[in-house]
Amino acid sequence: MKVVTGKNRIRMHRATGCACQKLRVIAGLSILLGSTACWSNPFFSDLLDATQESQNNSTSLLLLAWLAPNPSETLHVTASASQVLMAEQATFQATNGTAPYSFRIQSGAGSIDANGIYTAGAVLGSQTILVTDANSLSGTATISVFGGQGNGTFQNTDGSVNYNSPTQPERINAGDFNQDGAIDIAIGTNGGATQYVYIFQGNGDGTFSGGITNTLSSSARGIEIIDVNGDSKLDVITGEQDGTDHFAVLIGNGDLTLQGRTDYAAPASIQDLVTADFDNDGKVDLVSCGTDDSLSFHKGTGDGTFSAYVSTGAINNPFHVSAADLNLDGNMDAITSNYSGAPSTNAGVSVFLGNGDGTFQNPVEYATNTNSHSVKVADFNNDGILDLVSANRGAASISTLLGNGDGTFQTAVDTAVGASPFDMAPCDLNGDGRMDLAVASEGASQVSILFGNNDGTFAAQTPFSAPGGPKEIICRDLNNDQKMDIATPTVNSHRFRVYLGN
C-alpha cells in the first residue's frame, strides 16, 4: 500500500492496480480508500473516525489505521504526530470476520482498549497490531507513525552540526543581512575579555560560513534584528550590561557588515529588550527591562536614534521582555518574565497593557513556577487568542497561561522539560497546524521539543543533545525547504548548533 501525503490531505491506495472507489472526508482530510472487493479474505478493511471535541471549540482528531491479513501491508500514517503528540484515535471495524473481535498490540508502544479504540504510543515508529475474530481468524498490520508535513524529527540530534563562536555565546537572532535570500545568524557573547556580536553568513542550505565580528563594550543582553532607520537594510540592537548600562545600535550596511555602535542609556543591569511601534507613529521604538525592577520605554525617531528612556511599573527581577497586542485593541503591549517576587515568591510574568502612546497601564502579574527566565507569546490552543509561556529555570518546567482575549490570562499549567530551561521558541515544527515549542535547557545540555496538542497542553518532551549548555533558541527555515529548523548557542562549548528539520 502506498501513501501520498500533502499538507491538507492524505491519499492512500494499494499498489496492486485495485481501483480506489471510496472517498471519505474526515477532519478536513480527503481520504481515498481502496475497494473492499480488492482484498482476499480481509476482515480489517474499513475506517471509522472518532471525533474528539476539545473544550475550546474543536478539532476533529484523527489517526488512520488500515488492517489487512498480510503482515507486509504497512500503513504510513502522516497525521498530527510526534512523541506522545498523537491523542488521535480511530475505530477498527471488521467487515468479513465473525464477531466478537479482539485487538491487541503485537509490538510497539500503542494501546487498544476493550472497545477497539487505538491510541498511538509514546514514540514515533512502527507498531504492529494483531486482530482475531471468534473463529481464530487473525490478521496483522504495521502502522508507521510520522508527524505532519515533515515528520517532526530533526537531523543531527546529537548536536554535531555546529560552528565555532567567540567566547561564551549566549544570545541569538536571525535575518537576511546581505539580502541574498539566505538566513544569516547573529550571536551575542557573554564572557571573555572582549564581547561581540558575531554575524554568520547563511549559505541557504542550512550551513554557515564564518562571518563578521563587531565589538561590544560588555555582555550582550538580547539581540533585536530590525530595520531601525528605514533604509531597507537590517540593523542590530543589543543591550550591554556594565557599570554604565546602555543598549547599542549597530546600523547595517546591507552586506553582513555593521557600522560602529551608538550607545543609549538604559536601566541598571539591563537584561533584555524588544522592538515594536509602541506609540503608533510608524517608527520603531524599544522597551527594555533590568534589575532596577521596571519597564523602560525608548522612543524611536525613525532615523536609527532613540530618545531618553522613561520607566514605568514595579516588577520583580525581570529577565526577559516580549511584545504583542494581547487584547486586540491595536496597541502593543509588553510582557516580562520575573525571576522572583509576588504574587509568588518564586516567579511570575507581568503584563503591561499599552495605551498606544508609549505609556503602559500598571502591570498585572501572574504566578508561574520557580524562577521564570523567559516569556514568549503564541496561540497554543488555536482559538485566535494569544497565550503566554514561561521557561522556569528553577523548576525544570515551562508554564502555559491561556489568554482570555482581553489581556488577562488563566492559571498557569506546567509541562516538564530539562533542567534549567533558559529560553523557548514557539513554532509549528511538524507542519500539523498546531503550535509547538522548542526549549533550550542549559542545565541538561539539551534541546527539548514539545509538540502541541492544540488545546494549550503539550506532549511529553523529545530531548535532543546540546553539549555545552544551550542558551537562547530560535526557529527559522534555515535551508529554504519549507520546514522549520532550530539554532541555539551553547555557552560552555563556545559554539552554536543547528538542527535541521526533516
Coordinates of C-alpha atoms in Angstrom, one line a residue, residues 144-457:
S144 CA 4.4 3.6 10.8
V145 CA 3.6 6.8 12.6
F146 CA 5.2 10.1 11.4
G147 CA 4.5 13.8 12.0
G148 CA 2.5 16.2 9.9
Q149 CA 4.2 17.9 6.9
G150 CA 7.7 16.6 7.5
N151 CA 7.9 14.1 10.3
G152 CA 8.6 16.1 13.4
T153 CA 12.1 14.9 13.7
F154 CA 15.5 16.6 13.2
Q155 CA 18.8 15.8 11.6
N156 CA 21.9 15.6 13.8
T157 CA 20.1 15.4 17.1
D158 CA 23.4 14.8 18.8
G159 CA 24.3 18.5 18.2
S160 CA 27.1 17.5 15.8
V161 CA 26.3 20.3 13.3
N162 CA 27.9 23.2 15.0
Y163 CA 30.1 26.2 14.4
N164 CA 32.9 27.9 16.3
S165 CA 31.8 31.1 18.1
P166 CA 33.5 33.7 20.1
T167 CA 33.8 33.0 23.9
Q168 CA 30.6 32.2 25.7
P169 CA 27.9 32.7 23.1
E170 CA 24.6 33.3 24.7
R171 CA 22.2 35.4 22.6
I172 CA 20.9 34.6 19.1
N173 CA 18.7 36.0 16.4
A174 CA 18.5 35.7 12.6
G175 CA 17.8 37.7 9.5
D176 CA 18.9 38.2 5.9
F177 CA 21.6 40.8 6.4
N178 CA 23.0 40.8 2.8
Q179 CA 19.7 40.3 1.0
D180 CA 20.7 37.1 -0.8
G181 CA 17.7 35.1 0.2
A182 CA 19.5 33.1 2.8
I183 CA 19.1 33.5 6.6
D184 CA 22.1 34.7 8.5
I185 CA 22.7 34.3 12.2
A186 CA 23.7 36.9 14.8
I187 CA 25.3 35.7 18.0
G188 CA 25.9 37.8 21.2
T189 CA 28.6 36.8 23.7
N190 CA 28.7 36.9 27.5
G191 CA 32.2 36.2 28.6
G192 CA 35.9 36.7 27.8
A193 CA 38.0 39.8 27.8
T194 CA 36.0 41.3 24.8
Q195 CA 32.3 40.9 24.0
Y196 CA 31.0 40.6 20.4
V197 CA 28.1 40.5 18.1
Y198 CA 29.2 38.0 15.5
I199 CA 27.4 37.6 12.2
F200 CA 27.5 34.1 10.5
Q201 CA 26.7 34.1 6.8
G202 CA 24.0 31.7 5.8
N203 CA 24.6 29.6 2.7
G204 CA 20.9 28.9 2.1
D205 CA 21.3 25.1 2.7
G206 CA 21.4 25.2 6.5
T207 CA 25.2 25.6 6.6
F208 CA 27.0 28.8 7.7
S209 CA 30.3 30.5 6.9
G210 CA 32.5 32.4 9.4
G211 CA 31.4 36.0 9.5
I212 CA 32.0 39.4 10.8
T213 CA 33.0 40.4 14.4
N214 CA 31.5 43.5 15.9
T215 CA 32.9 44.6 19.3
L216 CA 30.6 45.5 22.2
S217 CA 31.6 47.2 25.4
S218 CA 30.1 44.5 27.6
S219 CA 28.0 41.3 27.7
A220 CA 25.1 41.2 25.2
R221 CA 21.7 41.3 26.7
G222 CA 19.1 40.4 24.0
I223 CA 19.6 40.9 20.2
E224 CA 17.0 42.6 18.0
I225 CA 17.4 42.4 14.2
I226 CA 15.2 45.1 12.5
D227 CA 15.4 47.9 10.0
V228 CA 15.5 50.7 12.6
N229 CA 16.3 53.6 10.2
G230 CA 14.1 52.8 7.2
D231 CA 16.8 52.2 4.7
S232 CA 15.6 48.6 3.9
K233 CA 18.8 47.1 5.5
L234 CA 18.7 45.1 8.7
D235 CA 20.3 46.6 11.8
V236 CA 21.2 45.1 15.2
I237 CA 20.3 46.4 18.6
T238 CA 21.6 44.7 21.7
G239 CA 21.7 45.5 25.4
E240 CA 25.1 45.9 27.1
Q241 CA 25.3 45.2 30.8
D242 CA 28.2 47.0 32.5
G243 CA 28.7 49.8 35.0
T244 CA 27.1 52.3 32.7
D245 CA 24.2 50.2 31.4
H246 CA 23.0 51.0 27.9
F247 CA 22.0 49.4 24.6
A248 CA 23.9 49.7 21.4
V249 CA 22.6 50.3 17.9
L250 CA 24.7 49.0 15.0
I251 CA 23.4 50.1 11.6
G252 CA 23.7 47.5 8.9
N253 CA 25.4 48.2 5.5
G254 CA 23.4 45.5 3.7
D255 CA 26.5 43.3 3.2
L256 CA 26.8 41.5 6.6
T257 CA 28.9 44.3 8.0
L258 CA 27.7 46.7 10.7
Q259 CA 28.7 50.3 11.4
G260 CA 30.2 51.3 14.7
R261 CA 27.8 51.1 17.6
T262 CA 25.9 54.1 19.1
D263 CA 25.1 53.7 22.8
Y264 CA 22.0 54.8 24.5
A265 CA 21.4 54.9 28.3
A266 CA 19.2 52.1 29.7
P267 CA 18.1 50.9 33.2
A268 CA 20.6 49.5 35.6
S269 CA 21.7 45.9 34.8
I270 CA 19.7 45.7 31.6
Q271 CA 18.6 42.1 30.9
D272 CA 16.6 42.2 27.7
L273 CA 15.0 44.4 25.1
V274 CA 12.3 44.2 22.4
T275 CA 11.4 46.5 19.5
A276 CA 7.9 47.4 18.2
D277 CA 5.9 50.6 17.5
F278 CA 4.6 51.3 21.0
D279 CA 3.3 54.8 20.3
N280 CA 1.6 54.2 16.9
D281 CA 3.7 56.7 15.0
G282 CA 5.0 54.3 12.4
K283 CA 8.6 54.3 13.9
V284 CA 10.5 51.6 15.7
D285 CA 10.6 52.0 19.4
L286 CA 12.3 49.9 22.1
V287 CA 11.3 48.6 25.5
S288 CA 13.9 47.3 27.9
C289 CA 13.9 45.7 31.4
G290 CA 16.6 45.3 34.0
T291 CA 17.2 44.6 37.6
D292 CA 16.0 48.1 38.6
D293 CA 12.7 46.3 38.5
S294 CA 10.9 48.4 36.0
L295 CA 9.9 48.5 32.3
S296 CA 11.6 51.3 30.2
F297 CA 10.3 52.9 27.0
H298 CA 12.8 54.3 24.5
K299 CA 11.1 56.3 21.8
G300 CA 12.5 55.8 18.3
T301 CA 12.9 58.8 16.0
G302 CA 12.8 56.8 12.7
D303 CA 16.4 57.5 11.8
G304 CA 18.0 54.9 14.0
T305 CA 18.3 57.1 17.1
F306 CA 16.3 57.0 20.3
S307 CA 15.2 59.5 22.9
A308 CA 15.9 59.2 26.6
Y309 CA 14.0 56.4 28.3
V310 CA 11.0 56.7 30.6
S311 CA 10.5 53.9 33.2
T312 CA 7.2 52.6 34.5
G313 CA 5.7 49.9 36.7
A314 CA 7.1 47.8 39.6
I315 CA 8.2 44.3 38.8
N316 CA 10.5 41.8 40.4
N317 CA 13.8 40.9 38.8
P318 CA 12.8 40.8 35.1
F319 CA 15.0 38.7 32.8
H320 CA 13.1 38.8 29.5
V321 CA 10.6 41.0 27.7
S322 CA 8.3 40.3 24.8
A323 CA 5.8 42.4 22.9
A324 CA 2.4 41.7 21.3
D325 CA -1.1 43.1 21.1
L326 CA -2.7 40.9 23.7
N327 CA -6.1 42.5 23.9
L328 CA -6.5 43.3 20.2
D329 CA -7.0 47.0 20.7
G330 CA -4.4 48.0 18.2
N331 CA -1.8 49.0 20.8
M332 CA 1.3 47.0 21.5
D333 CA 1.6 45.5 25.0
A334 CA 4.7 44.3 26.9
I335 CA 5.2 41.1 28.9
T336 CA 8.1 40.4 31.3
S337 CA 9.3 37.2 33.0
N338 CA 10.1 37.9 36.6
Y339 CA 12.7 35.7 38.2
S340 CA 11.3 36.2 41.7
G341 CA 8.7 38.2 43.5
A342 CA 4.9 38.5 44.1
P343 CA 2.3 37.1 43.6
S344 CA 4.5 34.0 44.0
T345 CA 7.8 34.2 46.0
N346 CA 9.2 32.0 43.2
A347 CA 8.3 33.8 40.0
G348 CA 5.7 35.3 37.6
V349 CA 5.0 37.0 34.4
S350 CA 3.9 40.7 34.3
V351 CA 1.6 42.1 31.6
F352 CA 1.8 45.8 30.7
L353 CA -1.2 46.7 28.5
G354 CA -0.1 49.5 26.2
N355 CA -2.0 52.8 25.9
G356 CA -0.8 53.4 22.3
D357 CA 1.3 56.4 23.2
G358 CA 4.4 54.8 24.6
T359 CA 2.9 54.6 28.1
F360 CA 1.5 51.5 29.8
Q361 CA -1.1 50.6 32.4
N362 CA 0.0 49.2 35.8
P363 CA 1.4 45.7 35.4
V364 CA -0.6 42.7 36.3
E365 CA 1.4 39.7 37.4
Y366 CA 0.5 36.0 37.0
A367 CA 2.2 33.3 39.1
T368 CA 4.4 30.7 37.3
N369 CA 6.7 28.1 38.6
T370 CA 10.1 28.8 40.1
N371 CA 12.4 31.4 38.6
S372 CA 10.7 32.5 35.4
H373 CA 13.5 33.3 33.0
S374 CA 11.9 33.8 29.6
V375 CA 8.4 34.5 28.3
K376 CA 7.1 34.0 24.8
V377 CA 3.7 34.8 23.1
A378 CA 1.8 32.5 20.7
D379 CA -1.6 30.9 20.2
F380 CA -1.2 27.5 21.7
N381 CA -4.9 26.3 21.6
N382 CA -5.8 27.7 18.1
D383 CA -8.6 29.9 19.3
G384 CA -7.3 33.1 17.8
I385 CA -6.3 34.5 21.2
L386 CA -2.7 34.9 22.2
D387 CA -1.3 32.9 25.1
L388 CA 1.9 33.1 27.2
V389 CA 4.5 30.5 28.0
S390 CA 7.3 30.9 30.6
A391 CA 10.5 29.0 31.0
N392 CA 11.0 28.2 34.7
R393 CA 14.7 27.9 35.3
G394 CA 14.4 26.7 38.9
A395 CA 11.7 24.1 38.2
A396 CA 12.7 22.3 35.0
S397 CA 9.4 23.2 33.5
I398 CA 7.5 25.6 31.3
S399 CA 4.3 27.2 32.3
T400 CA 1.5 27.9 29.8
L401 CA -1.0 30.6 30.5
L402 CA -4.0 30.6 28.2
G403 CA -5.3 34.0 27.1
N404 CA -8.8 35.3 27.6
G405 CA -8.6 37.8 24.7
D406 CA -8.9 40.9 26.9
G407 CA -5.3 40.9 28.1
T408 CA -5.9 38.7 31.1
F409 CA -4.7 35.1 31.5
Q410 CA -5.7 31.8 33.1
T411 CA -3.9 29.9 35.8
A412 CA -0.5 28.5 34.6
V413 CA -0.2 24.8 33.7
D414 CA 3.2 23.2 33.8
T415 CA 5.0 20.8 31.5
A416 CA 8.3 19.1 32.4
V417 CA 11.4 19.9 30.4
G418 CA 15.2 19.5 31.0
A419 CA 17.0 21.2 33.9
S420 CA 17.4 25.0 34.0
P421 CA 15.5 26.0 30.9
F422 CA 16.9 29.3 29.6
D423 CA 14.7 30.1 26.6
M424 CA 12.0 28.9 24.3
A425 CA 10.9 29.3 20.6
P426 CA 7.3 28.7 19.6
C427 CA 6.7 27.4 16.1
D428 CA 5.0 24.6 14.1
L429 CA 7.7 22.1 14.0
N430 CA 5.9 19.2 12.3
G431 CA 3.6 21.1 10.0
D432 CA 0.3 20.0 11.5
G433 CA -1.1 23.5 12.1
R434 CA -0.5 23.3 15.8
M435 CA 1.9 25.5 17.8
D436 CA 4.8 23.5 19.2
L437 CA 7.7 24.7 21.4
A438 CA 11.5 24.3 21.3
V439 CA 13.1 24.7 24.7
A440 CA 16.8 25.3 25.5
S441 CA 17.6 23.6 28.8
E442 CA 21.1 24.8 29.8
G443 CA 21.4 22.6 32.9
A444 CA 20.5 19.4 31.0
S445 CA 22.6 20.3 27.9
Q446 CA 19.6 19.5 25.7
V447 CA 17.0 21.0 23.4
S448 CA 13.5 19.8 24.3
I449 CA 10.8 19.6 21.7
L450 CA 7.3 19.9 23.0
F451 CA 4.6 19.1 20.3
G452 CA 1.4 20.9 20.9
N453 CA -1.9 19.2 21.4
N454 CA -3.9 22.1 20.1
D455 CA -5.6 22.8 23.5
G456 CA -2.7 24.6 25.3
T457 CA -1.1 21.4 26.5

